PDB file of C-alpha atoms and ligand atoms in Angstrom:
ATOM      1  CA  UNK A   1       0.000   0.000   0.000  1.00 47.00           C
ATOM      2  CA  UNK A   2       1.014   3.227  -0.883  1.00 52.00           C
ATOM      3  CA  UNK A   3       2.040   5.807   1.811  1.00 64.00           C
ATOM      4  CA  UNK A   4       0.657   9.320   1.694  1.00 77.00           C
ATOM      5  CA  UNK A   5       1.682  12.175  -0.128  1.00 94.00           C
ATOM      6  CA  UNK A   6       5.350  12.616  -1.377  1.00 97.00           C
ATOM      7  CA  UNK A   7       5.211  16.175  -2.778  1.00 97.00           C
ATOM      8  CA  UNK A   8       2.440  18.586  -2.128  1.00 98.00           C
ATOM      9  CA  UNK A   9       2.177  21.771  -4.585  1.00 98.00           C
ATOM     10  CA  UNK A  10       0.118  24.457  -2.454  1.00 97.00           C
ATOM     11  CA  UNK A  11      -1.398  27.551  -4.386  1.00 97.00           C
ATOM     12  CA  UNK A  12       1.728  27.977  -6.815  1.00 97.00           C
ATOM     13  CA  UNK A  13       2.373  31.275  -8.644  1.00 96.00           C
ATOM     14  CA  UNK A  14       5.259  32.387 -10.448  1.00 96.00           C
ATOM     15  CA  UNK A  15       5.920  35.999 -11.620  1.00 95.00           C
ATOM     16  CA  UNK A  16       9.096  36.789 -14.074  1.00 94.00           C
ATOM     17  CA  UNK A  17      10.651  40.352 -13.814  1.00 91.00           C
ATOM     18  CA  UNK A  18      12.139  41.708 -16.850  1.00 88.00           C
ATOM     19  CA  UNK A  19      13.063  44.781 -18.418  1.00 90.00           C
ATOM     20  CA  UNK A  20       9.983  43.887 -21.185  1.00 86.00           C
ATOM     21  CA  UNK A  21       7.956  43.707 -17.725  1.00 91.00           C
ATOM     22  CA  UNK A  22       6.393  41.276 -16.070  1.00 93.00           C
ATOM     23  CA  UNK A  23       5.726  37.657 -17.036  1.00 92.00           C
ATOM     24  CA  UNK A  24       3.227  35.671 -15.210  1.00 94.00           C
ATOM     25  CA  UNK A  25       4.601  32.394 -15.704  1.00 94.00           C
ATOM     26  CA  UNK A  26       2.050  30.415 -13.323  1.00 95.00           C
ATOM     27  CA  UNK A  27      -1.054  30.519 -11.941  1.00 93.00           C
ATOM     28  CA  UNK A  28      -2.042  29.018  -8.404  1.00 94.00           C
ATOM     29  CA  UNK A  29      -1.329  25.533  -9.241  1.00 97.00           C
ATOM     30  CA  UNK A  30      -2.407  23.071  -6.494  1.00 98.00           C
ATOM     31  CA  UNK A  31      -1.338  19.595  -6.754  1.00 98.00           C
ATOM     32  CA  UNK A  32      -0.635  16.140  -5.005  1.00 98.00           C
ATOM     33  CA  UNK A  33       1.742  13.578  -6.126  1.00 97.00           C
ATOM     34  CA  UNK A  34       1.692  10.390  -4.001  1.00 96.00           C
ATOM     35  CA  UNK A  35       4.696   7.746  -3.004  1.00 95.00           C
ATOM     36  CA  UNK A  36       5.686   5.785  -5.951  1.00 94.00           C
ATOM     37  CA  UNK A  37       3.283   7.493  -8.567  1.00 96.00           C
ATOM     38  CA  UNK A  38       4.579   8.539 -12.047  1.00 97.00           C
ATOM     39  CA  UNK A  39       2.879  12.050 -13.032  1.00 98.00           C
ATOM     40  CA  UNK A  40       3.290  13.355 -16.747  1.00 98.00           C
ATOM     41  CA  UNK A  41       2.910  17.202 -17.102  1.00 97.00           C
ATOM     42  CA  UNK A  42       1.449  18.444 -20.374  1.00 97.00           C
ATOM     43  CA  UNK A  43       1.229  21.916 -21.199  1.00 94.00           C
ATOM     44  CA  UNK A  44       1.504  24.412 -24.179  1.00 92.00           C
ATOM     45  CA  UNK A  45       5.067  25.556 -24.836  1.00 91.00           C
ATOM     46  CA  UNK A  46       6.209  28.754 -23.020  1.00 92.00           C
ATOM     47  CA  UNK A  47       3.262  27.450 -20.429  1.00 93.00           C
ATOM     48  CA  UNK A  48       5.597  27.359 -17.851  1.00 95.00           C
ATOM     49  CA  UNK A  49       6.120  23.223 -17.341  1.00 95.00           C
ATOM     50  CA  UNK A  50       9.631  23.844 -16.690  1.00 94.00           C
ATOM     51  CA  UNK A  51       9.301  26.590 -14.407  1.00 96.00           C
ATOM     52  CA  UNK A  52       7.033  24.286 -12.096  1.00 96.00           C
ATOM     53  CA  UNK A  53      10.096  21.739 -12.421  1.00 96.00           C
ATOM     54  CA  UNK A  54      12.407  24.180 -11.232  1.00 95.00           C
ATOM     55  CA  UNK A  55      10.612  24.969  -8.065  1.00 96.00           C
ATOM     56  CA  UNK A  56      10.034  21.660  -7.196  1.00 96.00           C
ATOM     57  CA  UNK A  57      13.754  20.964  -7.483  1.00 95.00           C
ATOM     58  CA  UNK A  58      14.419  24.416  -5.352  1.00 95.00           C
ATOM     59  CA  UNK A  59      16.381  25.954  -7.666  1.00 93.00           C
ATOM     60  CA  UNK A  60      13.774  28.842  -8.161  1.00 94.00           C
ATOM     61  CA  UNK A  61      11.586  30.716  -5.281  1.00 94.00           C
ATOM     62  CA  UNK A  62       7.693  30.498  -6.212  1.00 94.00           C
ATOM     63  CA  UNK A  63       6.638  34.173  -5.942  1.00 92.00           C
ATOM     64  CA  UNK A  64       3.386  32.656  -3.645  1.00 95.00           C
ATOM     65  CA  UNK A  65       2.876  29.454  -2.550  1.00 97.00           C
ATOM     66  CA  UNK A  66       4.425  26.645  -1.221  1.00 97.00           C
ATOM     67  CA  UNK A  67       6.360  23.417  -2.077  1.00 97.00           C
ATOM     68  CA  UNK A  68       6.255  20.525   0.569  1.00 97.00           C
ATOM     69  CA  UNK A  69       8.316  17.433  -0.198  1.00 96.00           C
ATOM     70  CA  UNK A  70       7.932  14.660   2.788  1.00 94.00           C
ATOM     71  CA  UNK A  71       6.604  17.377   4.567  1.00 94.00           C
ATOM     72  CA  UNK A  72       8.873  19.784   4.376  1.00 95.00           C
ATOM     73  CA  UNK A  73       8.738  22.951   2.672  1.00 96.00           C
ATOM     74  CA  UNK A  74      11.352  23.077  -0.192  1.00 96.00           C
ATOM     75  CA  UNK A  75      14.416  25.858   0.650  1.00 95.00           C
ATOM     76  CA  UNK A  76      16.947  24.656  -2.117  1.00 93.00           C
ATOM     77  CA  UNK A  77      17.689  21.959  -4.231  1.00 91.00           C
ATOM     78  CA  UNK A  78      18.286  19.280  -1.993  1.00 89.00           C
ATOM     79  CA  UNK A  79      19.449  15.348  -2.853  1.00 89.00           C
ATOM     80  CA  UNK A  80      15.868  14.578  -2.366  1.00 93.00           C
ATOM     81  CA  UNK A  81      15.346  15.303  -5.907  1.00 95.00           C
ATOM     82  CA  UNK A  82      17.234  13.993  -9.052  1.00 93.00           C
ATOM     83  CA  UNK A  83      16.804  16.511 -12.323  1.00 91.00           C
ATOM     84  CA  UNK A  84      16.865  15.182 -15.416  1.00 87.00           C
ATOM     85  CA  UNK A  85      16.915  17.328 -18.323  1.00 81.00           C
ATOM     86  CA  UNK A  86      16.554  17.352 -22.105  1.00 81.00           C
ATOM     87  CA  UNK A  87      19.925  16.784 -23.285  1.00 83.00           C
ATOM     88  CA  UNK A  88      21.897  14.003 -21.334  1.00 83.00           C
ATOM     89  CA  UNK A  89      24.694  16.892 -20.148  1.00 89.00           C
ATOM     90  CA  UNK A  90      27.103  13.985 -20.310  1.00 94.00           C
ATOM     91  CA  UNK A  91      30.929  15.378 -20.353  1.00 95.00           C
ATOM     92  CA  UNK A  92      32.279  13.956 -23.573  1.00 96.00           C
ATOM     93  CA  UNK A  93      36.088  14.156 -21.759  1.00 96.00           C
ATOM     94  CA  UNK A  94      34.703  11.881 -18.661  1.00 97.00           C
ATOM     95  CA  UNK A  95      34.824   8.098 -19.247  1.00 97.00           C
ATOM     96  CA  UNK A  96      30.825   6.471 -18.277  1.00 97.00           C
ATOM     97  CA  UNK A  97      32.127   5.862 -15.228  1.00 97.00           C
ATOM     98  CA  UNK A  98      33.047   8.837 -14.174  1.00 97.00           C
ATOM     99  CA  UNK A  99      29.980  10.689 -14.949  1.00 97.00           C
ATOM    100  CA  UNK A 100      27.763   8.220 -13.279  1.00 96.00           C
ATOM    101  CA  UNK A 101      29.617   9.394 -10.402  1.00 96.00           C
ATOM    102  CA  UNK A 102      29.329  13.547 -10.876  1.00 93.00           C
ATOM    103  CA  UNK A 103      26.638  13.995  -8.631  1.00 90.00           C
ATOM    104  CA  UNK A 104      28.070  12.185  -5.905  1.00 93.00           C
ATOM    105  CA  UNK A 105      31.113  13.847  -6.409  1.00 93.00           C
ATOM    106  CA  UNK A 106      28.791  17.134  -6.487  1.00 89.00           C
ATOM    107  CA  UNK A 107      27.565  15.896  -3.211  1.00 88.00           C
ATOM    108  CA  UNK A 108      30.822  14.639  -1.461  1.00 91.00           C
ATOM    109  CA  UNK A 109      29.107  11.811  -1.013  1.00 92.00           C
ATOM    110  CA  UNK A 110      31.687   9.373  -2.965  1.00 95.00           C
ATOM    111  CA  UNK A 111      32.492   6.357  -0.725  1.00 96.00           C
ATOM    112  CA  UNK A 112      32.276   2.615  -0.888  1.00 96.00           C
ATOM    113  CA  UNK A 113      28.110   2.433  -0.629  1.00 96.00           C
ATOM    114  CA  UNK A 114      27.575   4.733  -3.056  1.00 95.00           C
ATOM    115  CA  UNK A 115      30.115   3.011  -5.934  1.00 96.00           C
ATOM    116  CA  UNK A 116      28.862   0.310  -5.268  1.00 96.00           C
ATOM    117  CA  UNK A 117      25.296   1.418  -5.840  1.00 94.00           C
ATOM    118  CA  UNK A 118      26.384   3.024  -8.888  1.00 96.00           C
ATOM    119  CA  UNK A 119      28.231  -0.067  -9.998  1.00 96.00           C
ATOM    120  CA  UNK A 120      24.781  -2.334  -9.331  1.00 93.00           C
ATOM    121  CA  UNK A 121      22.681   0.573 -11.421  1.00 93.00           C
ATOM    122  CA  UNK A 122      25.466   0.068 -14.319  1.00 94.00           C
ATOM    123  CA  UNK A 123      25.399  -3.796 -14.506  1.00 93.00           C
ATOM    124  CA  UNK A 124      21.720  -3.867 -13.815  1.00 88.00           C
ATOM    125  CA  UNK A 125      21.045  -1.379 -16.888  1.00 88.00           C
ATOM    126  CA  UNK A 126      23.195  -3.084 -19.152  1.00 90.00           C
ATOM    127  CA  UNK A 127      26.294  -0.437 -19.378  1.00 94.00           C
ATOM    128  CA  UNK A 128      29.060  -1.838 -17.382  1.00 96.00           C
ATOM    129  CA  UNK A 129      30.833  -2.952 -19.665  1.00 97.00           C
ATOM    130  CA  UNK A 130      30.815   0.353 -21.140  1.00 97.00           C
ATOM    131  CA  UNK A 131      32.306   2.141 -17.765  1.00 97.00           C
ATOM    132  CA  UNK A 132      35.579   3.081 -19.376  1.00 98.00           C
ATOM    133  CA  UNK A 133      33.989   4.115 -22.899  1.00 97.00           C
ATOM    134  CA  UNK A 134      33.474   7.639 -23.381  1.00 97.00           C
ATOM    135  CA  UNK A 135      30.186   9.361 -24.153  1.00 96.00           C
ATOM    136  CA  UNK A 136      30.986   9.813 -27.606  1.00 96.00           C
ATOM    137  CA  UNK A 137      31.592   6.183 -28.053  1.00 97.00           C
ATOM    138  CA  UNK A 138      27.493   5.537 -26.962  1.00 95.00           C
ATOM    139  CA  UNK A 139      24.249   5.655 -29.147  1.00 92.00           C
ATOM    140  CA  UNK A 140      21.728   8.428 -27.996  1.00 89.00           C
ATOM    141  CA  UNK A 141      19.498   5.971 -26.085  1.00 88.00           C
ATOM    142  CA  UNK A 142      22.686   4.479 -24.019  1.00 92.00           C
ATOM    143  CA  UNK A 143      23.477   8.561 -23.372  1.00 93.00           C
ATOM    144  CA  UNK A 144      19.894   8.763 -22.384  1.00 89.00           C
ATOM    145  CA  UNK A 145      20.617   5.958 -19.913  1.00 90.00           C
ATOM    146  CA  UNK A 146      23.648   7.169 -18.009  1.00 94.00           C
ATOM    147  CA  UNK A 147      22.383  10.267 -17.598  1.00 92.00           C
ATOM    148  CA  UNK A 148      19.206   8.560 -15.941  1.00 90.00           C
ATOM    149  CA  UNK A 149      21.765   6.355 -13.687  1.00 93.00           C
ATOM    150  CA  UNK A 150      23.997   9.119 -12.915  1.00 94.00           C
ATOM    151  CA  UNK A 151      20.923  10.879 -11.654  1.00 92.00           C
ATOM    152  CA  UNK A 152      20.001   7.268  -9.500  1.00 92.00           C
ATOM    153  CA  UNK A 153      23.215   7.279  -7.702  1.00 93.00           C
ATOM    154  CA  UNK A 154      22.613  10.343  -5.684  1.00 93.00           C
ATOM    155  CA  UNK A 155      19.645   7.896  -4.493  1.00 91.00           C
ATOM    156  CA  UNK A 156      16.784  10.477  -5.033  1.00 94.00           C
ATOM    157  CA  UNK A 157      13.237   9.726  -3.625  1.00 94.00           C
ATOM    158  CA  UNK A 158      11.645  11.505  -6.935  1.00 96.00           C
ATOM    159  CA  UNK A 159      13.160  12.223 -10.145  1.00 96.00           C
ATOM    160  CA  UNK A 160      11.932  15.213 -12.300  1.00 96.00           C
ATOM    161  CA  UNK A 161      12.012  14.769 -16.129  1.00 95.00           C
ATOM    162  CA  UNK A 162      11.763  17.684 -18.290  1.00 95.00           C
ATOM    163  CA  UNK A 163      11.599  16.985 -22.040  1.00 92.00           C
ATOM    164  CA  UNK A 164      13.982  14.325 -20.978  1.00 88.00           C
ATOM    165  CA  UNK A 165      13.245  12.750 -24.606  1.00 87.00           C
ATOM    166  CA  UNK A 166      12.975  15.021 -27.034  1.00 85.00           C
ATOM    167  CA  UNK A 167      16.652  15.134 -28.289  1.00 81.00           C
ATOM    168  CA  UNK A 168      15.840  11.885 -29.363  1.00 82.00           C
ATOM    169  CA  UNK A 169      14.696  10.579 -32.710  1.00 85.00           C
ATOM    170  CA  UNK A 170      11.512   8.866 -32.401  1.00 89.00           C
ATOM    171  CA  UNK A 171      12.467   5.370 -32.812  1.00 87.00           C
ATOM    172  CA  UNK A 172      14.762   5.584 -29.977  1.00 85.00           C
ATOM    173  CA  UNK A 173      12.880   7.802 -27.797  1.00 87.00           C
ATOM    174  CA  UNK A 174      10.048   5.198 -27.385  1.00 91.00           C
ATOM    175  CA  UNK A 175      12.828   2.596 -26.477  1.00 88.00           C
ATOM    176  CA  UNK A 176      14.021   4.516 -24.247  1.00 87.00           C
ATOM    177  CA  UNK A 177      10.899   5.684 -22.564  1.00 91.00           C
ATOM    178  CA  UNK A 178      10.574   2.264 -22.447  1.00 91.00           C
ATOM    179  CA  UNK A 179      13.513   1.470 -19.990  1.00 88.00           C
ATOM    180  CA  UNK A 180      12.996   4.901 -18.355  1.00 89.00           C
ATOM    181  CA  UNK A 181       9.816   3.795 -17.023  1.00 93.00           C
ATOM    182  CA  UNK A 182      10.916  -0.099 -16.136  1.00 90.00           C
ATOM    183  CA  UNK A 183      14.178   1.617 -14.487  1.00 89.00           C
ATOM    184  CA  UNK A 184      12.071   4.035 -12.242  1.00 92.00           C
ATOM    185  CA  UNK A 185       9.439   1.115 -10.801  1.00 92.00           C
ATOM    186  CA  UNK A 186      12.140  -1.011 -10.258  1.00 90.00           C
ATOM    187  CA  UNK A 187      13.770   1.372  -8.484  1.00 89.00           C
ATOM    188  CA  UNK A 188      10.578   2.651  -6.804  1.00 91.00           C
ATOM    189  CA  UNK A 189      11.010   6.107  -7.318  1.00 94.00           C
ATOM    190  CA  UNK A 190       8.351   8.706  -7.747  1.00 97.00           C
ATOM    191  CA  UNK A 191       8.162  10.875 -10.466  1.00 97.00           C
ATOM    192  CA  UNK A 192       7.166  13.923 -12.475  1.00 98.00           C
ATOM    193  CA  UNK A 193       7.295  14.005 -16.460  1.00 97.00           C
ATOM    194  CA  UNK A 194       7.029  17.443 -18.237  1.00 96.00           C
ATOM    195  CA  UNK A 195       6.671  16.670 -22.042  1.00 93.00           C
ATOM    196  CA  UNK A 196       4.717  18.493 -24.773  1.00 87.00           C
ATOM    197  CA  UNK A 197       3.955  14.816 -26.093  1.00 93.00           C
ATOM    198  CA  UNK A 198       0.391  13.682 -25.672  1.00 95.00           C
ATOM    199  CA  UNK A 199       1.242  10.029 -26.323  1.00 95.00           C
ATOM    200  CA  UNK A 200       4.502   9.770 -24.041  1.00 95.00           C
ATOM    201  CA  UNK A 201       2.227  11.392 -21.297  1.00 97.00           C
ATOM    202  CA  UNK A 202      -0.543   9.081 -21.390  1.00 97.00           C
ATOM    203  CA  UNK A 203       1.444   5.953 -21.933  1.00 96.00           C
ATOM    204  CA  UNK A 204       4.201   6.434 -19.073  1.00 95.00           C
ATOM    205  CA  UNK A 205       2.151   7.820 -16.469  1.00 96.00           C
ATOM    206  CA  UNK A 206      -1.209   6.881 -13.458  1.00 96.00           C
ATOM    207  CA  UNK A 207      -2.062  10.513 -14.250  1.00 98.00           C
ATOM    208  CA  UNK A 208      -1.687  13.248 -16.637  1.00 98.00           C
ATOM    209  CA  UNK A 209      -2.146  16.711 -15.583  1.00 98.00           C
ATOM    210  CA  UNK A 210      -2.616  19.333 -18.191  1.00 97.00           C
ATOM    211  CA  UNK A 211      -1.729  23.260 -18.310  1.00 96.00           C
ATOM    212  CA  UNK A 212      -3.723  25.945 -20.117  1.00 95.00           C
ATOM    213  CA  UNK A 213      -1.110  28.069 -22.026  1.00 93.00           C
ATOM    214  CA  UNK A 214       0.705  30.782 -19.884  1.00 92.00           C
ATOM    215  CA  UNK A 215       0.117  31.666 -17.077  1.00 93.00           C
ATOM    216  CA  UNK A 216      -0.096  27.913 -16.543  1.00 95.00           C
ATOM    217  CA  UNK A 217      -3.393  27.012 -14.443  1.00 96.00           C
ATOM    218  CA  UNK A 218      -4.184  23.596 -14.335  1.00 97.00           C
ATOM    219  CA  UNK A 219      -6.840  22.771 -16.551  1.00 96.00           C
ATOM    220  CA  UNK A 220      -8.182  19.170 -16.120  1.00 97.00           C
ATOM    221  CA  UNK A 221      -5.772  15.936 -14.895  1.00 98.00           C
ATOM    222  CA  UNK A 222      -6.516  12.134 -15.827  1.00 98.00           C
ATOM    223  CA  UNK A 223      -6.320   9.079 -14.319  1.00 97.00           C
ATOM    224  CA  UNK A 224      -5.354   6.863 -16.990  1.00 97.00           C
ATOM    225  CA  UNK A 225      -6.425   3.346 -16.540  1.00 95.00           C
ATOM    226  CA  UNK A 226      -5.227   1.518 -19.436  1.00 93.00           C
ATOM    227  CA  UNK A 227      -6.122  -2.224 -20.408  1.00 91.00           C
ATOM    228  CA  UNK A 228      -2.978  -4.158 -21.862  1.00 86.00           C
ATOM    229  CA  UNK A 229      -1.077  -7.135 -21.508  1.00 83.00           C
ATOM    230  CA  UNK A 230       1.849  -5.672 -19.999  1.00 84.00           C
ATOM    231  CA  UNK A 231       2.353  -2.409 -18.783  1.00 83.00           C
ATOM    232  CA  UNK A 232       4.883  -0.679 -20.449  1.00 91.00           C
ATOM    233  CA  UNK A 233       4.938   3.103 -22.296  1.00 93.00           C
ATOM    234  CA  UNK A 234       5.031   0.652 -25.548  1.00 92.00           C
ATOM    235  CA  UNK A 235       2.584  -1.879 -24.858  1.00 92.00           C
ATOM    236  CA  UNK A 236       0.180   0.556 -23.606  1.00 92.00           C
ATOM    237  CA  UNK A 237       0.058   2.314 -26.750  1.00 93.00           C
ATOM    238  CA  UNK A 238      -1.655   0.121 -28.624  1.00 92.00           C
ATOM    239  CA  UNK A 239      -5.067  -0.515 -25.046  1.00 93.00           C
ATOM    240  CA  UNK A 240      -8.399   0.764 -26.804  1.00 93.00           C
ATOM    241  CA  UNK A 241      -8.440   3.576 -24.337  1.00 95.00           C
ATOM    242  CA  UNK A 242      -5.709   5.646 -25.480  1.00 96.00           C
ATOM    243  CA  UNK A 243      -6.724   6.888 -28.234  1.00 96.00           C
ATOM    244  CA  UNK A 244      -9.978   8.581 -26.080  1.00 97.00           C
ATOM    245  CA  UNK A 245      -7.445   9.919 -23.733  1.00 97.00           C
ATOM    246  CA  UNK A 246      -5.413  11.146 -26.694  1.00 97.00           C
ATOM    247  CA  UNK A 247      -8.387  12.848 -28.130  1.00 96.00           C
ATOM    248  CA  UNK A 248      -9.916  14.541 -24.928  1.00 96.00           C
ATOM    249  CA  UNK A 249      -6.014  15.806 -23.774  1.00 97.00           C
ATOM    250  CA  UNK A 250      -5.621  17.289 -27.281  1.00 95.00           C
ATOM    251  CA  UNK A 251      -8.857  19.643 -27.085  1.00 94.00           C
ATOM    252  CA  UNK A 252      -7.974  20.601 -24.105  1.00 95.00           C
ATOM    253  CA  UNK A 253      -4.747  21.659 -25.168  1.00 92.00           C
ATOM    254  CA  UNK A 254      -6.166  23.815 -27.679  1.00 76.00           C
ATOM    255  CA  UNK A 255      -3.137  23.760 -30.103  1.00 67.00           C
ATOM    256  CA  UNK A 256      -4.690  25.813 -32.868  1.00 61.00           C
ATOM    257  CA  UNK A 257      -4.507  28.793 -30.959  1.00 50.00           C
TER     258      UNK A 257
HETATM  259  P1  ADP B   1       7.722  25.721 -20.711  1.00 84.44           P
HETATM  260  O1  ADP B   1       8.748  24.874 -20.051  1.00 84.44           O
HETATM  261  O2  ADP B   1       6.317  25.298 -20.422  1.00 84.44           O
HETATM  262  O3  ADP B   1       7.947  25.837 -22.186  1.00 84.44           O
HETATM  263  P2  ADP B   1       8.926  27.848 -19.126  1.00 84.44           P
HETATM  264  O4  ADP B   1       8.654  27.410 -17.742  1.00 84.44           O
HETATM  265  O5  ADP B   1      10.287  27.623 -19.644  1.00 84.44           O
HETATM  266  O6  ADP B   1       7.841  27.204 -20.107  1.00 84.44           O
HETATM  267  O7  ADP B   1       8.609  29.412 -19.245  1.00 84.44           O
HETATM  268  C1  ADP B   1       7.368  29.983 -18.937  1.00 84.44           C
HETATM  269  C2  ADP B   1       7.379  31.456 -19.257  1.00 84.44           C
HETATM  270  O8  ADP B   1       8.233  32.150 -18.367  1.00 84.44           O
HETATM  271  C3  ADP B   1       7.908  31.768 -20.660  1.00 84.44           C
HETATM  272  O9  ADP B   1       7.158  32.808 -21.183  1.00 84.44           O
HETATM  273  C4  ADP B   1       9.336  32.156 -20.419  1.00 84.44           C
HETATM  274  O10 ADP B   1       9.776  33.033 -21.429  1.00 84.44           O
HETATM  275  C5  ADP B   1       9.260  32.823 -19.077  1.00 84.44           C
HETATM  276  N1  ADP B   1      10.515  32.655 -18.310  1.00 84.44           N
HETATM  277  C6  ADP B   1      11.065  31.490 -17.918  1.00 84.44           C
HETATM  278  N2  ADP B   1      12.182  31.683 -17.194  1.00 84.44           N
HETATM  279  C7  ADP B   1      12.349  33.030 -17.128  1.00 84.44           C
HETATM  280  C8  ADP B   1      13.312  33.891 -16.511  1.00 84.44           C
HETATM  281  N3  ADP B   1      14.332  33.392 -15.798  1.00 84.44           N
HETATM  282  N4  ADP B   1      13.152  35.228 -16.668  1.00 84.44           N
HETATM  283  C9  ADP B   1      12.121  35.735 -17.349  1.00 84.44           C
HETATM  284  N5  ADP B   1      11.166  34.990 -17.940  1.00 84.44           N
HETATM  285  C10 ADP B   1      11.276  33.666 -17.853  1.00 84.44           C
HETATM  286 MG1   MG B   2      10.357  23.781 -20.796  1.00 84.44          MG
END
């Protein structure tokens, strides 16, 4: 059974000052996320998905509101969290190995437990025998992969994915949505998805929340319930039901205007 809430998103607002002027980026967004769930955020570009991400991981102050994660309002990034953004950030000059362990060297937190975590993650996910190889040297996908494992071995409780995808071609980005998803039950984290892609955020999440265009606001969210054979992003493609959820997510996103 699943505990109670992991992150709690109280009346969030965010308000940009430029020299243009102001740009309200959110609007009182109010939201749950429980122990173990996987949340996709869908949203309008420029609706302000990322900005939402950013708060959660404390790297920016909401203007009102509050972030509670295990019950405690967020002050800074902390290693609660594990960010994992569009491009894999990898440093081509640092073998696998060595990047797997940059945010434990980050987080002086290098010592026998935490290689050796890092070493299971690596054999587990197939890329051990690529610790010495450098970044260069791995397909897109594999990238993809270390980048998810580097952000593992800092042992977050929730991971935040923003666009983490979309530098991939689409052949490889279902694959590796694919192993994304398997990697993060296995490993029973919790997390939060921020893609403008309907179909990746219906078939990798239990809900789907959706933006209106800026200032965010949330607009409707989704339980998906999905019947297939096996319950991966892939497989869950092709249940009956995603195609409705498809369709009612993509009015409500109102992409003409
Ligand atoms: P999304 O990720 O949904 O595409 P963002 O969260 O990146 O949207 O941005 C939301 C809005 O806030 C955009 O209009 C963007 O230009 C603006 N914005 C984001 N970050 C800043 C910033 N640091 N300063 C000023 N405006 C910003
Ligand atoms: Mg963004």
């Amino acid at each position: 059974m699943r505990a109670g809430p992991l992150v709690e998103i109280k009346k969030l607002s965010m308000t940009f000052h430029s020299p243009a002027g102001e740009i309200k980026a959110l609007g009182n967004i109010s939201l749950e996320i429980m122990e173990g769930e996987f949340v996709s955020i869908v949203g309008p570009s420029g609706c302000g998905k990322s900005t939402l991400l950013n708060m959660v991981a404390g790297l920016i102050k909401p203007a009102s509101g509050e972030i509670c994660i295990n019950n405690k309002t967020v002050q800074g990034p902390t290693s609660l969290v594990g960010y994992m953004p569009q491009s894999d950030r990898l440093f081509e000059w640092r073998t696998i190995w060595k990047n797997v362990l940059l945010g434990l060297e980050v987080q002086k937190k290098v010592d026998k437990h935490s290689r050796g975590y890092a070493e299971e993650l690596l054999t587990k996910y197939g890329l051990y025998e690529f610790r010495n190889s450098y970044p260069s040297q791995l397909s897109g996908g594999m990238r993809q992969r270390v980048a998810l494992i580097r952000t593992l071995a800092i042992n977050p409780e929730l991971l935040l994915l923003d666009e983490a995808f979309s530098a991939l071609d689409y052949q490889t980005r279902l694959v590796v949505a694919d192993e994304v998803k398997q990697i993060i039950s296995r490993e029973n984290k919790t997390a939060v998805l921020v893609t403008h892609d309907i179909a990746e955020a219906i078939s990798m999440a239990e809900r789907v929340v959706v933006l209106t265009k800026r200032p965010g606001m949330i607009k409707n969210i989704h339980h998906i319930a999905l019947t297939c054979s096996e319950k991966t992003p892939i497989k869950c493609r092709e249940a009956l039901e995603f195609k409705d959820y498809f369709n009612k997510i993509w009015k409500e996103l109102d992409v003409h205007v």
